[in-house]
Tab-separated table of C-alpha atoms in Angstrom:
chain	number	residue	atom	x	y	z
I	1	MET	CA	-3.374	15.774	87.949
I	2	VAL	CA	-0.208	14.084	89.175
I	3	VAL	CA	0.279	10.787	87.393
I	4	SER	CA	2.971	9.449	89.707
I	5	GLY	CA	0.627	9.842	92.600
I	6	ASN	CA	-2.083	7.858	90.964
I	7	PRO	CA	-2.109	4.473	92.637
I	8	LEU	CA	-3.826	2.932	89.607
I	9	CYS	CA	-1.058	4.056	87.332
I	10	ALA	CA	1.560	2.925	89.768
I	11	GLY	CA	-0.043	-0.490	89.916
I	12	GLY	CA	-0.112	-0.587	86.084
I	13	VAL	CA	3.605	0.203	85.848
I	14	GLU	CA	4.425	-2.459	88.399
I	15	GLY	CA	2.297	-4.960	86.376
I	16	ILE	CA	4.104	-4.105	83.156
I	17	SER	CA	7.516	-4.431	84.832
I	18	SER	CA	6.560	-7.788	86.281
I	19	ALA	CA	5.414	-9.045	82.833
I	20	ALA	CA	8.637	-7.804	81.180
I	21	MET	CA	10.735	-9.618	83.768
I	22	LYS	CA	8.859	-12.855	83.102
I	23	LEU	CA	9.368	-12.510	79.298
I	24	LEU	CA	13.056	-11.742	79.796
I	25	GLY	CA	13.433	-14.811	81.985
I	26	CYS	CA	11.738	-17.017	79.369
I	27	GLY	CA	13.949	-15.578	76.624
I	28	LEU	CA	17.106	-16.320	78.616
I	29	ALA	CA	15.932	-19.850	79.327
I	30	PHE	CA	15.178	-20.475	75.624
I	31	SER	CA	18.562	-19.025	74.612
I	32	ALA	CA	20.302	-21.310	77.082
I	33	VAL	CA	18.481	-24.363	75.714
I	34	LEU	CA	19.321	-23.353	72.123
I	35	PHE	CA	22.983	-22.791	73.047
I	36	LEU	CA	23.204	-26.198	74.713
I	37	ALA	CA	21.620	-27.855	71.677
I	38	CYS	CA	24.079	-26.141	69.333
I	39	ALA	CA	27.003	-27.027	71.556
I	40	LYS	CA	25.875	-30.627	71.646
I	41	GLY	CA	25.639	-30.719	67.834
I	42	VAL	CA	29.095	-29.176	67.390
I	43	ARG	CA	30.591	-31.609	69.920
I	44	ALA	CA	29.100	-34.541	68.010
I	45	ASP	CA	30.606	-33.244	64.750
I	46	VAL	CA	34.006	-32.769	66.376
I	47	GLU	CA	33.945	-36.321	67.688
I	48	ASP	CA	33.036	-37.653	64.214
I	49	ASP	CA	35.821	-35.608	62.606
I	50	SER	CA	38.376	-36.684	65.181
I	51	GLN	CA	37.516	-40.327	64.480
I	52	ALA	CA	37.989	-39.646	60.762
I	53	GLY	CA	41.397	-38.039	61.415
I	54	THR	CA	40.398	-34.383	60.850
I	55	THR	CA	39.593	-31.461	63.127
I	56	ALA	CA	37.552	-29.370	60.697
I	57	PHE	CA	34.151	-28.208	61.865
I	58	ALA	CA	31.186	-29.122	59.742
I	59	GLY	CA	29.240	-26.364	58.072
I	60	PRO	CA	26.026	-25.104	59.677
I	61	SER	CA	23.995	-26.702	56.882
I	62	GLU	CA	25.071	-30.113	58.181
I	63	PHE	CA	23.482	-29.771	61.622
I	64	ALA	CA	21.158	-32.716	62.025
I	65	PHE	CA	18.370	-30.788	63.680
I	66	LEU	CA	18.177	-28.281	60.781
I	67	ASP	CA	17.511	-31.089	58.255
I	68	THR	CA	18.566	-28.871	55.294
I	69	PRO	CA	18.652	-30.788	51.969
I	70	THR	CA	21.916	-30.486	50.052
I	71	THR	CA	23.173	-31.627	46.630
I	72	GLN	CA	26.474	-33.122	45.634
I	73	LEU	CA	27.667	-29.827	44.163
I	74	GLU	CA	26.593	-27.769	47.230
I	75	ALA	CA	27.751	-29.920	50.168
I	76	PRO	CA	31.398	-29.222	51.134
I	77	PRO	CA	33.513	-32.381	51.413
I	78	THR	CA	34.597	-33.448	54.890
I	79	THR	CA	37.803	-34.922	53.478
I	80	THR	CA	39.982	-34.010	50.518
I	81	PRO	CA	39.374	-36.588	47.760
I	82	ALA	CA	42.236	-37.783	45.603
I	83	THR	CA	40.162	-37.119	42.451
I	84	ALA	CA	37.054	-35.065	41.798
I	85	PRO	CA	33.860	-37.067	42.368
I	86	ALA	CA	31.895	-38.006	39.275
I	87	PRO	CA	28.656	-36.036	38.961
I	88	PRO	CA	25.293	-37.760	38.730
I	89	PRO	CA	24.334	-38.893	35.209
I	90	ALA	CA	21.779	-36.114	34.839
I	91	ILE	CA	24.368	-33.457	35.666
I	92	ALA	CA	27.062	-35.071	33.503
I	93	ALA	CA	24.747	-34.980	30.503
I	94	THR	CA	23.957	-31.277	30.806
I	95	GLN	CA	27.088	-29.996	32.575
I	96	PRO	CA	30.114	-31.960	31.329
I	97	GLU	CA	32.437	-29.478	33.012
I	98	ALA	CA	31.259	-30.588	36.471
I	99	ALA	CA	33.305	-33.782	36.304
I	100	SER	CA	36.671	-32.123	35.766
I	101	ALA	CA	36.286	-28.480	36.754
I	102	LYS	CA	38.060	-29.076	40.075
I	103	GLU	CA	40.940	-30.693	38.232
I	104	GLY	CA	41.506	-27.542	36.185
I	105	HIS	CA	40.508	-28.801	32.744
I	106	PHE	CA	37.379	-29.385	30.693
I	107	PRO	CA	36.538	-32.140	28.200
I	108	GLY	CA	36.768	-31.292	24.501
I	109	ILE	CA	33.623	-30.292	22.648
I	110	THR	CA	33.988	-33.002	20.042
I	111	THR	CA	34.570	-35.652	22.701
I	112	THR	CA	31.654	-34.527	24.843
I	113	TYR	CA	28.993	-34.039	22.203
I	114	GLY	CA	30.141	-36.497	19.515
I	115	LEU	CA	30.881	-33.890	16.858
I	116	ASP	CA	33.752	-35.989	15.519
I	117	GLU	CA	31.276	-38.529	14.165
I	118	PHE	CA	29.079	-35.710	12.867
I	119	PHE	CA	31.861	-34.003	10.896
I	120	GLU	CA	33.079	-37.304	9.449
I	121	HIS	CA	30.007	-37.250	7.192
I	122	PHE	CA	30.987	-33.917	5.567
I	123	ALA	CA	33.431	-33.193	2.739
I	124	PRO	CA	33.987	-30.265	0.346
I	125	TYR	CA	32.068	-30.588	-2.897
I	126	GLU	CA	32.512	-27.662	-5.302
I	127	PRO	CA	35.344	-25.139	-4.744
I	128	MET	CA	34.805	-22.683	-1.883
I	129	TYR	CA	36.169	-19.155	-2.170
I	130	PHE	CA	35.641	-15.463	-1.448
I	131	VAL	CA	36.845	-13.129	-4.205
I	132	GLY	CA	36.303	-9.502	-5.144
I	133	GLY	CA	36.901	-7.155	-8.081
I	134	THR	CA	36.329	-3.624	-9.299
I	135	ARG	CA	33.485	-4.236	-11.753
I	136	SER	CA	29.839	-5.039	-11.007
I	137	PRO	CA	28.969	-7.280	-9.259
I	138	ASN	CA	32.087	-6.730	-7.191
I	139	ILE	CA	32.161	-9.588	-4.704
I	140	LYS	CA	31.500	-13.271	-5.257
I	141	PHE	CA	31.650	-16.112	-2.787
I	142	GLN	CA	30.778	-19.791	-2.985
I	143	PHE	CA	30.106	-22.311	-0.233
I	144	SER	CA	29.686	-26.030	-0.991
I	145	LEU	CA	29.563	-29.230	1.088
I	146	ARG	CA	28.387	-32.779	0.575
I	147	TYR	CA	27.007	-35.007	3.315
I	148	ARG	CA	27.265	-38.805	3.292
I	149	LEU	CA	23.954	-40.076	4.604
I	150	PHE	CA	25.091	-43.453	5.989
I	151	THR	CA	28.056	-44.266	8.205
I	152	PRO	CA	30.386	-46.760	6.454
I	153	THR	CA	31.067	-48.657	9.694
I	154	GLY	CA	27.428	-48.738	10.789
I	155	PRO	CA	25.255	-51.876	10.672
I	156	LEU	CA	23.557	-50.860	7.433
I	157	GLY	CA	26.787	-49.738	5.765
I	158	THR	CA	28.513	-52.980	6.774
I	159	GLU	CA	25.687	-55.228	5.626
I	160	TYR	CA	24.975	-53.294	2.416
I	161	PRO	CA	28.179	-51.473	1.312
I	162	TRP	CA	26.426	-49.822	-1.626
I	163	VAL	CA	24.543	-47.410	0.688
I	164	ARG	CA	27.845	-45.675	1.493
I	165	GLY	CA	27.667	-43.868	-1.832
I	166	ILE	CA	24.395	-41.997	-1.129
I	167	ASN	CA	25.143	-38.284	-0.721
I	168	PHE	CA	23.386	-34.972	-0.344
I	169	ALA	CA	25.148	-31.772	-1.408
I	170	TYR	CA	24.425	-28.080	-1.088
I	171	THR	CA	26.136	-25.269	-2.991
I	172	GLN	CA	25.434	-21.566	-2.689
I	173	THR	CA	26.936	-18.885	-4.917
I	174	SER	CA	26.283	-15.267	-3.944
I	175	PHE	CA	27.134	-11.943	-5.574
I	176	TRP	CA	27.430	-8.588	-3.832
I	177	ASP	CA	27.267	-5.285	-5.684
I	178	VAL	CA	28.646	-2.749	-3.235
I	179	SER	CA	29.135	-0.034	-5.853
I	180	ASP	CA	25.551	0.178	-7.150
I	181	THR	CA	23.120	1.877	-4.752
I	182	SER	CA	20.116	0.558	-6.698
I	183	HIS	CA	21.064	-3.001	-5.694
I	184	PRO	CA	22.074	-2.752	-2.036
I	185	PHE	CA	24.637	-5.420	-1.214
I	186	PHE	CA	23.128	-8.706	-2.457
I	187	TYR	CA	22.793	-8.724	-6.227
I	188	ASP	CA	21.992	-12.391	-6.905
I	189	THR	CA	22.280	-15.755	-5.140
I	190	SER	CA	22.013	-19.271	-6.558
I	191	TYR	CA	20.810	-22.070	-4.265
I	192	MET	CA	21.804	-25.507	-5.551
I	193	PRO	CA	20.833	-28.622	-3.569
I	194	GLN	CA	21.735	-31.999	-5.100
I	195	PHE	CA	21.053	-35.635	-4.301
I	196	PHE	CA	23.380	-38.125	-5.951
I	197	TYR	CA	25.150	-41.464	-5.779
I	198	TYR	CA	28.940	-41.365	-5.735
I	199	PHE	CA	31.173	-44.185	-6.949
I	200	GLU	CA	34.598	-43.275	-5.612
I	201	SER	CA	35.997	-45.831	-8.055
I	202	ILE	CA	34.015	-47.112	-11.029
I	203	PRO	CA	33.375	-50.837	-10.532
I	204	TYR	CA	34.583	-53.437	-13.035
I	205	VAL	CA	37.023	-50.951	-14.586
I	206	GLN	CA	40.722	-51.853	-14.364
I	207	LEU	CA	42.982	-48.802	-14.388
I	208	PRO	CA	46.701	-48.273	-13.762
I	209	GLU	CA	47.817	-47.028	-10.357
I	210	SER	CA	48.450	-43.553	-11.751
I	211	CYS	CA	44.796	-43.229	-12.799
I	212	GLN	CA	41.647	-43.026	-10.693
I	213	ALA	CA	38.092	-42.840	-11.995
I	214	GLY	CA	34.928	-41.976	-10.063
I	215	LEU	CA	31.331	-41.348	-11.065
I	216	GLN	CA	28.426	-39.261	-9.762
I	217	ILE	CA	24.818	-39.806	-10.835
I	218	GLY	CA	22.011	-37.711	-9.415
I	219	ILE	CA	19.461	-34.928	-9.633
I	220	GLY	CA	19.863	-31.242	-8.891
I	221	HIS	CA	18.030	-27.954	-8.558
I	222	GLU	CA	19.051	-24.324	-8.970
I	223	SER	CA	17.089	-21.171	-8.264
I	224	ASN	CA	17.843	-17.623	-7.144
I	225	GLY	CA	14.807	-17.050	-4.921
I	226	GLN	CA	13.865	-13.696	-6.465
I	227	HIS	CA	10.432	-12.491	-7.526
I	228	ASP	CA	9.262	-12.148	-11.115
I	229	PRO	CA	10.580	-10.980	-13.500
I	230	ASN	CA	14.001	-11.725	-11.962
I	231	HIS	CA	13.234	-15.222	-10.774
I	232	ARG	CA	15.342	-18.038	-12.299
I	233	SER	CA	14.886	-21.770	-11.755
I	234	GLU	CA	15.769	-25.143	-13.275
I	235	ASN	CA	15.811	-28.850	-12.356
I	236	ASN	CA	18.172	-31.378	-13.893
I	237	ALA	CA	19.432	-34.932	-13.885
I	238	PHE	CA	23.168	-35.355	-14.350
I	239	ILE	CA	26.025	-37.789	-14.660
I	240	ARG	CA	29.592	-36.678	-13.912
I	241	PRO	CA	32.624	-38.926	-14.400
I	242	ILE	CA	35.768	-37.816	-12.524
I	243	ILE	CA	39.054	-39.042	-13.991
I	244	THR	CA	42.400	-38.166	-12.397
I	245	PHE	CA	45.909	-38.851	-13.693
I	246	SER	CA	48.724	-38.305	-11.199
I	247	ASP	CA	52.486	-38.692	-10.848
I	248	ALA	CA	53.606	-39.768	-7.375
I	249	LYS	CA	57.180	-38.536	-7.870
I	250	THR	CA	56.456	-34.971	-8.931
I	251	GLY	CA	53.022	-34.560	-7.310
I	252	LEU	CA	51.533	-33.353	-10.595
I	253	PHE	CA	47.962	-34.340	-11.444
I	254	LEU	CA	45.331	-33.744	-14.081
I	255	THR	CA	41.609	-34.070	-13.345
I	256	LEU	CA	38.871	-34.162	-15.972
I	257	GLU	CA	35.261	-33.642	-14.790
I	258	PRO	CA	32.678	-33.439	-17.582
I	259	LYS	CA	29.136	-33.062	-16.280
I	260	PHE	CA	26.381	-34.094	-18.682
I	261	LEU	CA	22.852	-33.025	-17.796
I	262	VAL	CA	19.278	-32.912	-19.030
I	263	TYR	CA	16.687	-30.415	-17.856
I	264	LEU	CA	13.642	-31.780	-16.067
I	265	GLY	CA	10.281	-30.128	-16.492
I	266	GLU	CA	9.465	-26.884	-18.266
I	267	LEU	CA	11.776	-23.877	-18.149
I	268	ASP	CA	8.915	-21.379	-17.882
I	269	LEU	CA	10.915	-18.617	-16.198
I	270	ASN	CA	13.998	-18.958	-18.422
I	271	PRO	CA	13.024	-20.995	-21.506
I	272	ASP	CA	16.164	-20.125	-23.500
I	273	LEU	CA	18.578	-21.303	-20.776
I	274	PRO	CA	20.020	-24.195	-22.881
I	275	LYS	CA	21.065	-21.713	-25.582
I	276	TYR	CA	23.544	-20.167	-23.127
I	277	ARG	CA	24.397	-23.047	-20.804
I	278	GLY	CA	24.030	-26.024	-23.081
I	279	TYR	CA	23.946	-29.561	-21.714
I	280	CYS	CA	27.485	-29.988	-20.437
I	281	ASP	CA	29.875	-28.354	-17.958
I	282	PHE	CA	33.525	-29.320	-18.363
I	283	ARG	CA	35.994	-28.788	-15.516
I	284	ILE	CA	39.753	-29.350	-15.879
I	285	VAL	CA	42.226	-29.036	-13.001
I	286	LEU	CA	45.991	-29.132	-13.535
I	287	GLY	CA	48.698	-28.641	-10.925
I	288	GLN	CA	50.208	-30.004	-7.730
I	289	ARG	CA	48.345	-31.178	-4.658
I	290	ASP	CA	50.227	-28.808	-2.357
I	291	GLY	CA	51.240	-26.250	-4.976
I	292	LEU	CA	50.013	-24.115	-7.828
I	293	GLN	CA	46.773	-25.239	-9.535
I	294	LEU	CA	44.801	-23.991	-12.520
I	295	ALA	CA	41.108	-24.907	-12.725
I	296	THR	CA	38.989	-24.178	-15.787
I	297	ILE	CA	35.205	-24.524	-16.096
I	298	GLY	CA	33.757	-24.232	-19.588
I	299	ARG	CA	30.221	-24.214	-21.000
I	300	LEU	CA	28.952	-24.114	-24.560
I	301	GLY	CA	25.395	-23.230	-25.537
I	302	SER	CA	23.161	-25.548	-27.540
I	303	ASP	CA	23.619	-23.395	-30.664
I	304	TYR	CA	27.426	-23.600	-30.302
I	305	ASN	CA	27.772	-19.825	-30.554
I	306	ARG	CA	27.396	-18.842	-26.887
I	307	GLY	CA	29.305	-20.040	-23.898
I	308	SER	CA	31.459	-19.093	-20.929
I	309	ALA	CA	34.744	-19.940	-19.247
I	310	GLN	CA	36.039	-19.382	-15.722
I	311	PHE	CA	39.711	-19.676	-14.736
I	312	ASP	CA	40.904	-20.033	-11.120
I	313	LEU	CA	44.632	-19.854	-10.434
I	314	THR	CA	45.226	-20.850	-6.812
I	315	TYR	CA	48.284	-21.146	-4.619
I	316	PRO	CA	48.262	-22.433	-1.009
I	317	LEU	CA	49.360	-20.034	1.731
I	318	THR	CA	50.449	-22.857	4.053
I	319	LYS	CA	54.166	-22.347	3.459
I	320	LEU	CA	53.954	-18.567	3.505
I	321	SER	CA	52.051	-18.639	6.816
I	322	HIS	CA	54.367	-21.292	8.310
I	323	GLY	CA	51.520	-23.791	8.535
I	324	ASN	CA	49.123	-21.470	10.385
I	325	THR	CA	46.422	-21.541	7.697
I	326	ASP	CA	45.108	-23.851	4.971
I	327	LEU	CA	43.746	-21.035	2.825
I	328	SER	CA	44.827	-20.477	-0.778
I	329	LEU	CA	45.248	-17.330	-2.811
I	330	ASP	CA	42.674	-17.330	-5.645
I	331	ALA	CA	42.885	-15.231	-8.819
I	332	GLN	CA	39.662	-15.714	-10.810
I	333	TYR	CA	38.724	-14.554	-14.299
I	334	PHE	CA	35.309	-15.032	-15.929
I	335	TYR	CA	34.391	-14.387	-19.550
I	336	GLY	CA	31.157	-15.130	-21.365
I	337	TYR	CA	27.480	-15.507	-20.578
I	338	GLY	CA	25.995	-16.136	-17.165
I	339	ASP	CA	28.390	-14.848	-14.530
I	340	THR	CA	25.270	-14.858	-12.348
I	341	PHE	CA	22.079	-16.896	-12.756
I	342	LEU	CA	20.141	-13.636	-13.012
I	343	THR	CA	22.214	-12.557	-16.050
I	344	TYR	CA	22.496	-15.977	-17.721
I	345	ASN	CA	21.769	-14.389	-21.121
I	346	GLN	CA	24.135	-11.407	-20.719
I	347	ARG	CA	27.821	-11.373	-21.589
I	348	ASN	CA	30.343	-10.148	-19.069
I	349	SER	CA	34.044	-10.298	-18.264
I	350	ILE	CA	35.457	-9.676	-14.810
I	351	PHE	CA	38.610	-10.338	-12.804
I	352	ARG	CA	38.399	-11.008	-9.079
I	353	ILE	CA	40.987	-11.967	-6.475
I	354	GLY	CA	40.638	-13.347	-2.940
I	355	LEU	CA	40.970	-16.471	-0.838
I	356	ALA	CA	39.908	-20.071	-1.393
I	357	LEU	CA	38.933	-22.450	1.406
I	358	ALA	CA	38.763	-25.516	-0.831
I	359	ARG	CA	40.045	-25.822	-4.400
């Protein structure tokens, strides 16, 4: 059978060709209409730009007939602004860099998030250091900060100045034993939160200019967080006067910090703790503000035959580092009972050396 000679097939081919020509004609007509619409939109944008003094073409997202929503950060500017536009409040709160990214700089973290006011509440409390030695436990570090609960310039602090003295403090002393495989790394840690009132100067006490006296009254807790039989814990109430004598000419000073305490509640886990720690810690610091200092902490047990002493000789590295660091070299020696809370009833002597963050 010859297909080309089939009149039916020939008629079908002619029908298909006729339909294709009609579709092609419609497509060309639609393309022409679309081209004219686009040209009209571009011409309108050129006229607007020429009236504004520019000849830049607008982006395709700005064609009116497309009606594409844009945001302030996505839409390109039609003119060059003298300064970067301020972002909406919602964006400025979550993206502070949006306001000044085009200017080549970013706002400071403390300025943006108010950390300056946050850090103004903090101050060092006990000495902070990281020291290590050759005997067990090898490494010892202490971290301590106090937090003033109320802002002195706030409404409450202005109306009632006495609330400025309310403080919360946290001290943590940890020991690492890297030489003993039976105690991997952490050997013992003491957690010591305190809540106290701080008189920076004792009221109604007249002292010479070379003498300053403060007073702390509060309650404290200490525990090491271990399981029985190694768990240690105690609660106390304390009073600590702080008396400092200083010489403005030489920079020498002497600070006396006796801390008198009573134990609160039963000492079930360590009932003989007063025999080794007693009821008083005595700290003496002698030296120069920006020079060599010797700090001594002494304890005497309730039976007056057990006690301990710790000596810290520190020297600031500011001059040696040409002002690049505020750290101090710390040489520490401990002798007596209770180097750690876990071994409060065991005698030990150890020398460690390292760095101090706060003396």
